[in-house]
């Protein structure tokens, strides 16, 4: 009878353990998938916010530069170059640019920056595209003096029909300043790269100043390989989510191209541990609940097994007494 009871309890225990383990595993898988979906959606929303901010900033600069390009003093034959520069200086200060420049159809510059006066920018692709009527806002680019700046260029469109462009010089960290306050979780952030993979916006301004390019870095340093794989997807104009390791930390990254730019993409990145930290509480909760239900199940199993084994034992004992000639004892 003891053996029957043990077999019943053991069977119930194994069944309960199997069910508890299955529930725990399924619960963890479901929770992990749910967290990953939530993380992706949150990152996408944050990235969209950054994209809108970048596009709004570019539109603002477009309006300002276009306003300058319509000024009547540009191409006015009555004005001397010195008077033109004074007008440019006034507008530079009004709009807060680093410098302002006019280039004629041959690319010869008149600028508020004396080092650029008389220089030719005719060979630059940006000049040619602007002369064709395209508004361009560059990624941080070296100018004719080897200085890193952002340029906003547009074709002159005023009453004189002057053939040339206006180019405004903006601080190299202009894009970083837009996204620097957008924080993902505790230490996550947003970065932007151009079509070649060069960093043009980051919470670490030195990466922009150095024109960091993880794709190029990966060619000589294996530490950048996983990041390079993500960046290569970005330069190909793709959207998606991936993981890479940087500075010894595994990170999750959602990336997508920025509409209205020359092949730029943003990445929303955060340490995996931060983004999945809530999973540990799910593990604790599921483990504790599984243990509680297992203990309750064992108690029920013991009661059920006893309810089956004890009457069988009583009948066995009575039959033993009967075989010994006991005809008077009660029968269970």
CSV table of C-alpha atoms in Angstrom, one decimal:
chain,number,residue,atom,x,y,z
A,1,UNK,CA,0.0,0.0,0.0
A,2,UNK,CA,2.9,2.3,0.7
A,3,UNK,CA,4.2,1.6,-2.8
A,4,UNK,CA,0.9,2.5,-4.4
A,5,UNK,CA,0.9,5.8,-2.5
A,6,UNK,CA,4.5,6.6,-3.5
A,7,UNK,CA,3.8,5.8,-7.1
A,8,UNK,CA,0.7,8.1,-7.1
A,9,UNK,CA,2.6,11.0,-5.5
A,10,UNK,CA,5.6,10.5,-7.8
A,11,UNK,CA,3.3,10.4,-10.8
A,12,UNK,CA,1.5,13.6,-9.8
A,13,UNK,CA,4.8,15.3,-8.9
A,14,UNK,CA,6.3,14.5,-12.3
A,15,UNK,CA,3.2,15.7,-14.1
A,16,UNK,CA,3.2,18.9,-12.0
A,17,UNK,CA,6.9,19.5,-12.7
A,18,UNK,CA,6.4,19.0,-16.4
A,19,UNK,CA,3.4,21.4,-16.5
A,20,UNK,CA,5.2,24.0,-14.4
A,21,UNK,CA,8.4,23.8,-16.5
A,22,UNK,CA,6.3,24.1,-19.8
A,23,UNK,CA,4.4,27.1,-18.4
A,24,UNK,CA,7.7,28.7,-17.3
A,25,UNK,CA,9.4,28.2,-20.7
A,26,UNK,CA,6.4,29.3,-22.7
A,27,UNK,CA,5.8,32.3,-20.4
A,28,UNK,CA,9.5,33.4,-20.8
A,29,UNK,CA,9.4,33.0,-24.6
A,30,UNK,CA,6.2,34.9,-24.8
A,31,UNK,CA,7.5,37.7,-22.5
A,32,UNK,CA,10.7,37.9,-24.4
A,33,UNK,CA,8.9,38.2,-27.7
A,34,UNK,CA,6.5,40.8,-26.3
A,35,UNK,CA,9.4,42.8,-24.9
A,36,UNK,CA,11.3,42.7,-28.3
A,37,UNK,CA,8.2,43.9,-30.1
A,38,UNK,CA,7.7,46.7,-27.6
A,39,UNK,CA,11.3,47.7,-27.8
A,40,UNK,CA,11.2,47.8,-31.6
A,41,UNK,CA,8.0,49.8,-31.6
A,42,UNK,CA,9.4,52.3,-29.0
A,43,UNK,CA,12.6,52.7,-30.8
A,44,UNK,CA,10.8,53.2,-34.1
A,45,UNK,CA,8.6,55.9,-32.5
A,46,UNK,CA,11.7,57.6,-31.0
A,47,UNK,CA,13.5,57.4,-34.4
A,48,UNK,CA,10.5,58.9,-36.2
A,49,UNK,CA,10.5,61.8,-33.7
A,50,UNK,CA,14.2,62.4,-34.5
A,51,UNK,CA,13.6,62.2,-38.2
A,52,UNK,CA,10.8,64.8,-38.0
A,53,UNK,CA,13.1,67.1,-36.0
A,54,UNK,CA,15.9,66.7,-38.6
A,55,UNK,CA,13.5,67.4,-41.5
A,56,UNK,CA,12.0,70.4,-39.7
A,57,UNK,CA,15.4,71.8,-39.1
A,58,UNK,CA,16.4,71.3,-42.7
A,59,UNK,CA,13.2,73.0,-43.8
A,60,UNK,CA,13.9,75.9,-41.5
A,61,UNK,CA,17.4,76.4,-43.1
A,62,UNK,CA,15.9,76.1,-46.6
A,63,UNK,CA,13.5,78.9,-45.8
A,64,UNK,CA,16.3,81.1,-44.4
A,65,UNK,CA,18.7,80.5,-47.3
A,66,UNK,CA,16.0,80.9,-49.9
A,67,UNK,CA,15.1,84.2,-48.3
A,68,UNK,CA,18.7,85.3,-48.7
A,69,UNK,CA,18.8,84.1,-52.3
A,70,UNK,CA,16.0,86.4,-53.2
A,71,UNK,CA,17.7,89.5,-51.9
A,72,UNK,CA,17.9,92.3,-54.5
A,73,UNK,CA,21.4,93.3,-53.6
A,74,UNK,CA,22.8,90.1,-55.1
A,75,UNK,CA,23.8,90.8,-58.6
A,76,UNK,CA,23.1,94.6,-58.3
A,77,UNK,CA,25.6,96.2,-60.7
A,78,UNK,CA,25.5,99.4,-58.6
A,79,UNK,CA,27.1,97.8,-55.6
A,80,UNK,CA,30.8,97.2,-55.0
A,81,UNK,CA,32.0,93.8,-53.6
A,82,UNK,CA,32.6,95.5,-50.3
A,83,UNK,CA,29.0,96.6,-50.1
A,84,UNK,CA,27.8,93.1,-51.1
A,85,UNK,CA,29.8,91.7,-48.2
A,86,UNK,CA,28.4,94.2,-45.7
A,87,UNK,CA,24.9,93.0,-46.7
A,88,UNK,CA,26.0,89.4,-46.3
A,89,UNK,CA,27.4,90.1,-42.9
A,90,UNK,CA,24.1,91.7,-41.8
A,91,UNK,CA,22.2,88.6,-42.9
A,92,UNK,CA,24.8,86.3,-41.4
A,93,UNK,CA,24.3,87.9,-38.0
A,94,UNK,CA,20.5,88.0,-38.4
A,95,UNK,CA,20.2,84.3,-39.1
A,96,UNK,CA,23.1,83.1,-37.0
A,97,UNK,CA,25.2,81.5,-39.7
A,98,UNK,CA,29.0,80.9,-39.4
A,99,UNK,CA,29.4,82.7,-42.7
A,100,UNK,CA,27.6,83.5,-45.9
A,101,UNK,CA,28.9,83.2,-49.5
A,102,UNK,CA,27.7,84.0,-53.0
A,103,UNK,CA,29.2,82.2,-55.9
A,104,UNK,CA,28.6,83.3,-59.5
A,105,UNK,CA,28.0,81.1,-62.5
A,106,UNK,CA,31.7,80.3,-62.7
A,107,UNK,CA,31.9,79.4,-59.0
A,108,UNK,CA,33.9,82.4,-57.9
A,109,UNK,CA,33.0,83.3,-54.3
A,110,UNK,CA,32.3,86.5,-52.5
A,111,UNK,CA,32.1,85.6,-48.8
A,112,UNK,CA,31.9,87.0,-45.3
A,113,UNK,CA,34.9,84.8,-44.6
A,114,UNK,CA,37.9,86.7,-46.1
A,115,UNK,CA,39.8,83.4,-46.7
A,116,UNK,CA,37.2,82.3,-49.2
A,117,UNK,CA,36.9,85.5,-51.3
A,118,UNK,CA,38.0,84.8,-54.8
A,119,UNK,CA,38.1,81.0,-54.3
A,120,UNK,CA,36.5,78.8,-56.9
A,121,UNK,CA,34.0,76.1,-55.9
A,122,UNK,CA,33.0,75.3,-59.5
A,123,UNK,CA,34.4,71.7,-59.2
A,124,UNK,CA,32.2,70.8,-56.3
A,125,UNK,CA,29.2,68.6,-57.0
A,126,UNK,CA,27.1,70.6,-54.5
A,127,UNK,CA,27.7,73.8,-56.6
A,128,UNK,CA,26.6,72.1,-59.8
A,129,UNK,CA,23.5,70.6,-58.2
A,130,UNK,CA,22.6,73.9,-56.6
A,131,UNK,CA,23.0,75.7,-60.0
A,132,UNK,CA,20.6,73.2,-61.4
A,133,UNK,CA,18.0,74.4,-58.9
A,134,UNK,CA,18.4,71.9,-56.1
A,135,UNK,CA,18.4,72.9,-52.4
A,136,UNK,CA,21.2,71.1,-50.6
A,137,UNK,CA,22.1,70.7,-47.0
A,138,UNK,CA,25.3,68.8,-46.6
A,139,UNK,CA,26.6,66.5,-44.0
A,140,UNK,CA,29.7,67.8,-42.2
A,141,UNK,CA,32.1,68.5,-45.0
A,142,UNK,CA,35.6,69.9,-45.4
A,143,UNK,CA,35.5,73.3,-47.0
A,144,UNK,CA,38.2,74.9,-49.3
A,145,UNK,CA,40.2,75.7,-46.2
A,146,UNK,CA,40.1,72.2,-44.8
A,147,UNK,CA,37.6,73.1,-42.1
A,148,UNK,CA,34.7,70.9,-41.2
A,149,UNK,CA,31.3,72.6,-41.7
A,150,UNK,CA,27.7,72.0,-42.8
A,151,UNK,CA,26.6,73.9,-45.9
A,152,UNK,CA,23.1,74.9,-47.0
A,153,UNK,CA,23.1,75.9,-50.7
A,154,UNK,CA,20.4,77.2,-53.1
A,155,UNK,CA,20.3,78.9,-56.4
A,156,UNK,CA,19.9,82.7,-56.5
A,157,UNK,CA,16.3,83.7,-57.5
A,158,UNK,CA,15.9,87.5,-57.4
A,159,UNK,CA,14.7,90.3,-59.7
A,160,UNK,CA,18.1,90.7,-61.4
A,161,UNK,CA,18.0,87.1,-62.7
A,162,UNK,CA,21.6,86.6,-61.3
A,163,UNK,CA,23.1,83.3,-62.1
A,164,UNK,CA,24.8,81.9,-59.1
A,165,UNK,CA,24.2,80.3,-55.7
A,166,UNK,CA,24.0,81.3,-52.0
A,167,UNK,CA,25.8,79.1,-49.5
A,168,UNK,CA,25.4,79.4,-45.8
A,169,UNK,CA,28.0,77.8,-43.5
A,170,UNK,CA,26.6,76.2,-40.3
A,171,UNK,CA,28.3,74.6,-37.3
A,172,UNK,CA,29.4,71.0,-37.9
A,173,UNK,CA,27.4,69.9,-34.8
A,174,UNK,CA,24.1,71.2,-36.0
A,175,UNK,CA,22.5,67.8,-36.4
A,176,UNK,CA,24.0,66.5,-33.1
A,177,UNK,CA,22.4,69.5,-31.3
A,178,UNK,CA,19.0,68.4,-32.7
A,179,UNK,CA,19.1,64.8,-31.4
A,180,UNK,CA,21.4,65.2,-28.3
A,181,UNK,CA,18.6,65.5,-25.8
A,182,UNK,CA,16.7,62.5,-27.2
A,183,UNK,CA,17.6,59.7,-24.7
A,184,UNK,CA,16.6,56.0,-25.0
A,185,UNK,CA,16.0,54.4,-21.6
A,186,UNK,CA,19.0,55.3,-19.4
A,187,UNK,CA,22.0,55.5,-21.8
A,188,UNK,CA,20.6,54.8,-25.2
A,189,UNK,CA,20.8,57.5,-27.9
A,190,UNK,CA,20.3,58.3,-31.6
A,191,UNK,CA,23.0,58.7,-34.2
A,192,UNK,CA,22.9,59.7,-37.9
A,193,UNK,CA,25.2,58.6,-40.7
A,194,UNK,CA,25.5,59.7,-44.3
A,195,UNK,CA,25.4,57.5,-47.4
A,196,UNK,CA,29.0,56.5,-46.9
A,197,UNK,CA,28.6,55.5,-43.3
A,198,UNK,CA,30.3,58.6,-41.9
A,199,UNK,CA,28.9,59.9,-38.5
A,200,UNK,CA,27.1,63.2,-38.9
A,201,UNK,CA,25.2,63.3,-35.6
A,202,UNK,CA,25.9,61.7,-32.3
A,203,UNK,CA,25.7,62.4,-28.6
A,204,UNK,CA,29.5,62.2,-28.6
A,205,UNK,CA,30.5,65.2,-30.7
A,206,UNK,CA,34.0,64.0,-31.1
A,207,UNK,CA,32.8,61.2,-33.4
A,208,UNK,CA,31.4,63.8,-35.7
A,209,UNK,CA,34.5,66.0,-35.5
A,210,UNK,CA,36.6,63.0,-36.3
A,211,UNK,CA,34.3,61.9,-39.1
A,212,UNK,CA,34.2,58.5,-37.6
A,213,UNK,CA,33.2,55.7,-40.0
A,214,UNK,CA,32.7,52.2,-38.4
A,215,UNK,CA,32.5,50.6,-41.9
A,216,UNK,CA,36.0,51.8,-42.6
A,217,UNK,CA,37.3,51.0,-39.1
A,218,UNK,CA,36.1,47.4,-39.4
A,219,UNK,CA,38.6,46.9,-42.3
A,220,UNK,CA,41.5,47.2,-39.8
A,221,UNK,CA,39.9,46.5,-36.5
A,222,UNK,CA,37.7,43.4,-35.8
A,223,UNK,CA,36.1,45.2,-32.8
A,224,UNK,CA,34.0,47.2,-35.3
A,225,UNK,CA,32.8,44.2,-37.4
A,226,UNK,CA,29.3,43.7,-35.8
A,227,UNK,CA,28.7,47.5,-35.9
A,228,UNK,CA,29.9,47.6,-39.5
A,229,UNK,CA,27.3,45.0,-40.5
A,230,UNK,CA,24.5,47.2,-39.2
A,231,UNK,CA,26.0,50.4,-40.7
A,232,UNK,CA,26.3,48.6,-44.1
A,233,UNK,CA,22.5,47.8,-44.0
A,234,UNK,CA,21.9,51.5,-43.2
A,235,UNK,CA,24.0,52.8,-46.1
A,236,UNK,CA,22.0,50.5,-48.3
A,237,UNK,CA,18.9,52.3,-47.4
A,238,UNK,CA,17.3,49.5,-45.4
A,239,UNK,CA,15.2,49.5,-42.3
A,240,UNK,CA,15.4,46.9,-39.5
A,241,UNK,CA,16.5,45.9,-36.1
A,242,UNK,CA,19.8,44.3,-35.2
A,243,UNK,CA,22.4,43.8,-32.5
A,244,UNK,CA,26.0,44.7,-32.4
A,245,UNK,CA,28.8,45.1,-29.8
A,246,UNK,CA,30.5,48.4,-29.1
A,247,UNK,CA,33.0,49.2,-26.3
A,248,UNK,CA,32.3,45.7,-24.8
A,249,UNK,CA,28.5,46.3,-24.6
A,250,UNK,CA,25.9,44.4,-26.7
A,251,UNK,CA,23.4,46.9,-28.1
A,252,UNK,CA,20.1,46.7,-29.9
A,253,UNK,CA,19.6,49.1,-32.8
A,254,UNK,CA,16.6,50.1,-34.9
A,255,UNK,CA,17.6,51.9,-38.1
A,256,UNK,CA,15.8,53.5,-41.0
A,257,UNK,CA,16.6,56.0,-43.8
A,258,UNK,CA,15.7,59.7,-43.4
A,259,UNK,CA,13.4,60.9,-46.1
A,260,UNK,CA,14.3,64.0,-48.0
A,261,UNK,CA,18.1,63.6,-47.4
A,262,UNK,CA,21.0,62.5,-49.6
A,263,UNK,CA,21.0,58.9,-48.4
A,264,UNK,CA,21.2,59.5,-44.7
A,265,UNK,CA,19.9,57.0,-42.0
A,266,UNK,CA,19.3,57.3,-38.3
A,267,UNK,CA,19.9,54.6,-35.7
A,268,UNK,CA,18.2,54.3,-32.3
A,269,UNK,CA,20.5,52.3,-30.1
A,270,UNK,CA,20.5,51.2,-26.5
A,271,UNK,CA,22.2,48.4,-24.4
A,272,UNK,CA,20.4,45.1,-24.6
A,273,UNK,CA,20.5,44.8,-20.8
A,274,UNK,CA,18.6,48.1,-20.3
A,275,UNK,CA,16.0,47.3,-22.9
A,276,UNK,CA,15.3,43.8,-21.6
A,277,UNK,CA,15.7,44.5,-17.9
A,278,UNK,CA,12.0,44.0,-17.2
A,279,UNK,CA,12.4,40.4,-18.4
A,280,UNK,CA,14.2,39.5,-15.1
A,281,UNK,CA,11.0,40.5,-13.2
A,282,UNK,CA,9.0,38.2,-15.4
A,283,UNK,CA,11.4,35.4,-14.6
A,284,UNK,CA,11.1,36.0,-10.9
A,285,UNK,CA,7.3,36.2,-11.1
A,286,UNK,CA,6.9,33.1,-13.2
A,287,UNK,CA,9.3,31.1,-11.1
A,288,UNK,CA,7.6,32.1,-7.8
A,289,UNK,CA,4.1,31.4,-9.1
A,290,UNK,CA,5.3,28.0,-10.6
A,291,UNK,CA,6.8,27.1,-7.2
A,292,UNK,CA,3.7,28.1,-5.3
A,293,UNK,CA,1.4,26.1,-7.6
A,294,UNK,CA,3.8,23.1,-7.5
A,295,UNK,CA,3.6,23.1,-3.6
A,296,UNK,CA,-0.2,23.3,-3.8
A,297,UNK,CA,-0.3,20.5,-6.3
A,298,UNK,CA,1.9,18.3,-4.2
A,299,UNK,CA,-0.3,18.9,-1.2
A,300,UNK,CA,-3.4,17.9,-3.3
A,301,UNK,CA,-1.5,15.0,-4.8
A,302,UNK,CA,-0.7,13.7,-1.3
A,303,UNK,CA,-4.4,14.0,-0.2
A,304,UNK,CA,-5.6,12.3,-3.4
A,305,UNK,CA,-3.0,9.5,-3.1
A,306,UNK,CA,-3.9,9.0,0.6
A,307,UNK,CA,-7.6,8.9,-0.3
A,308,UNK,CA,-6.9,6.0,-2.7
A,309,UNK,CA,-4.2,4.1,-0.9
A,310,UNK,CA,-5.6,4.3,2.7
A,311,UNK,CA,-8.9,2.5,2.0
A,312,UNK,CA,-7.1,-0.2,0.0
A,313,UNK,CA,-4.7,-0.7,3.0
A,314,UNK,CA,-7.7,-1.0,5.4
A,315,UNK,CA,-9.4,-3.6,3.2
A,316,UNK,CA,-6.1,-5.5,2.9
A,317,UNK,CA,-5.7,-5.5,6.7
A,318,UNK,CA,-9.3,-6.7,7.2
A,319,UNK,CA,-8.8,-9.5,4.7
A,320,UNK,CA,-5.7,-10.5,6.6
A,321,UNK,CA,-7.7,-10.7,9.8
A,322,UNK,CA,-10.4,-12.6,8.1
A,323,UNK,CA,-7.9,-15.2,6.9
A,324,UNK,CA,-6.9,-15.6,10.5
A,325,UNK,CA,-10.5,-16.3,11.5
A,326,UNK,CA,-11.7,-12.9,12.6
A,327,UNK,CA,-15.4,-12.8,11.8
A,328,UNK,CA,-16.5,-10.0,14.1
A,329,UNK,CA,-14.3,-6.9,13.4
A,330,UNK,CA,-15.9,-4.1,11.4
A,331,UNK,CA,-15.4,-4.0,7.7
A,332,UNK,CA,-14.4,-0.6,6.2
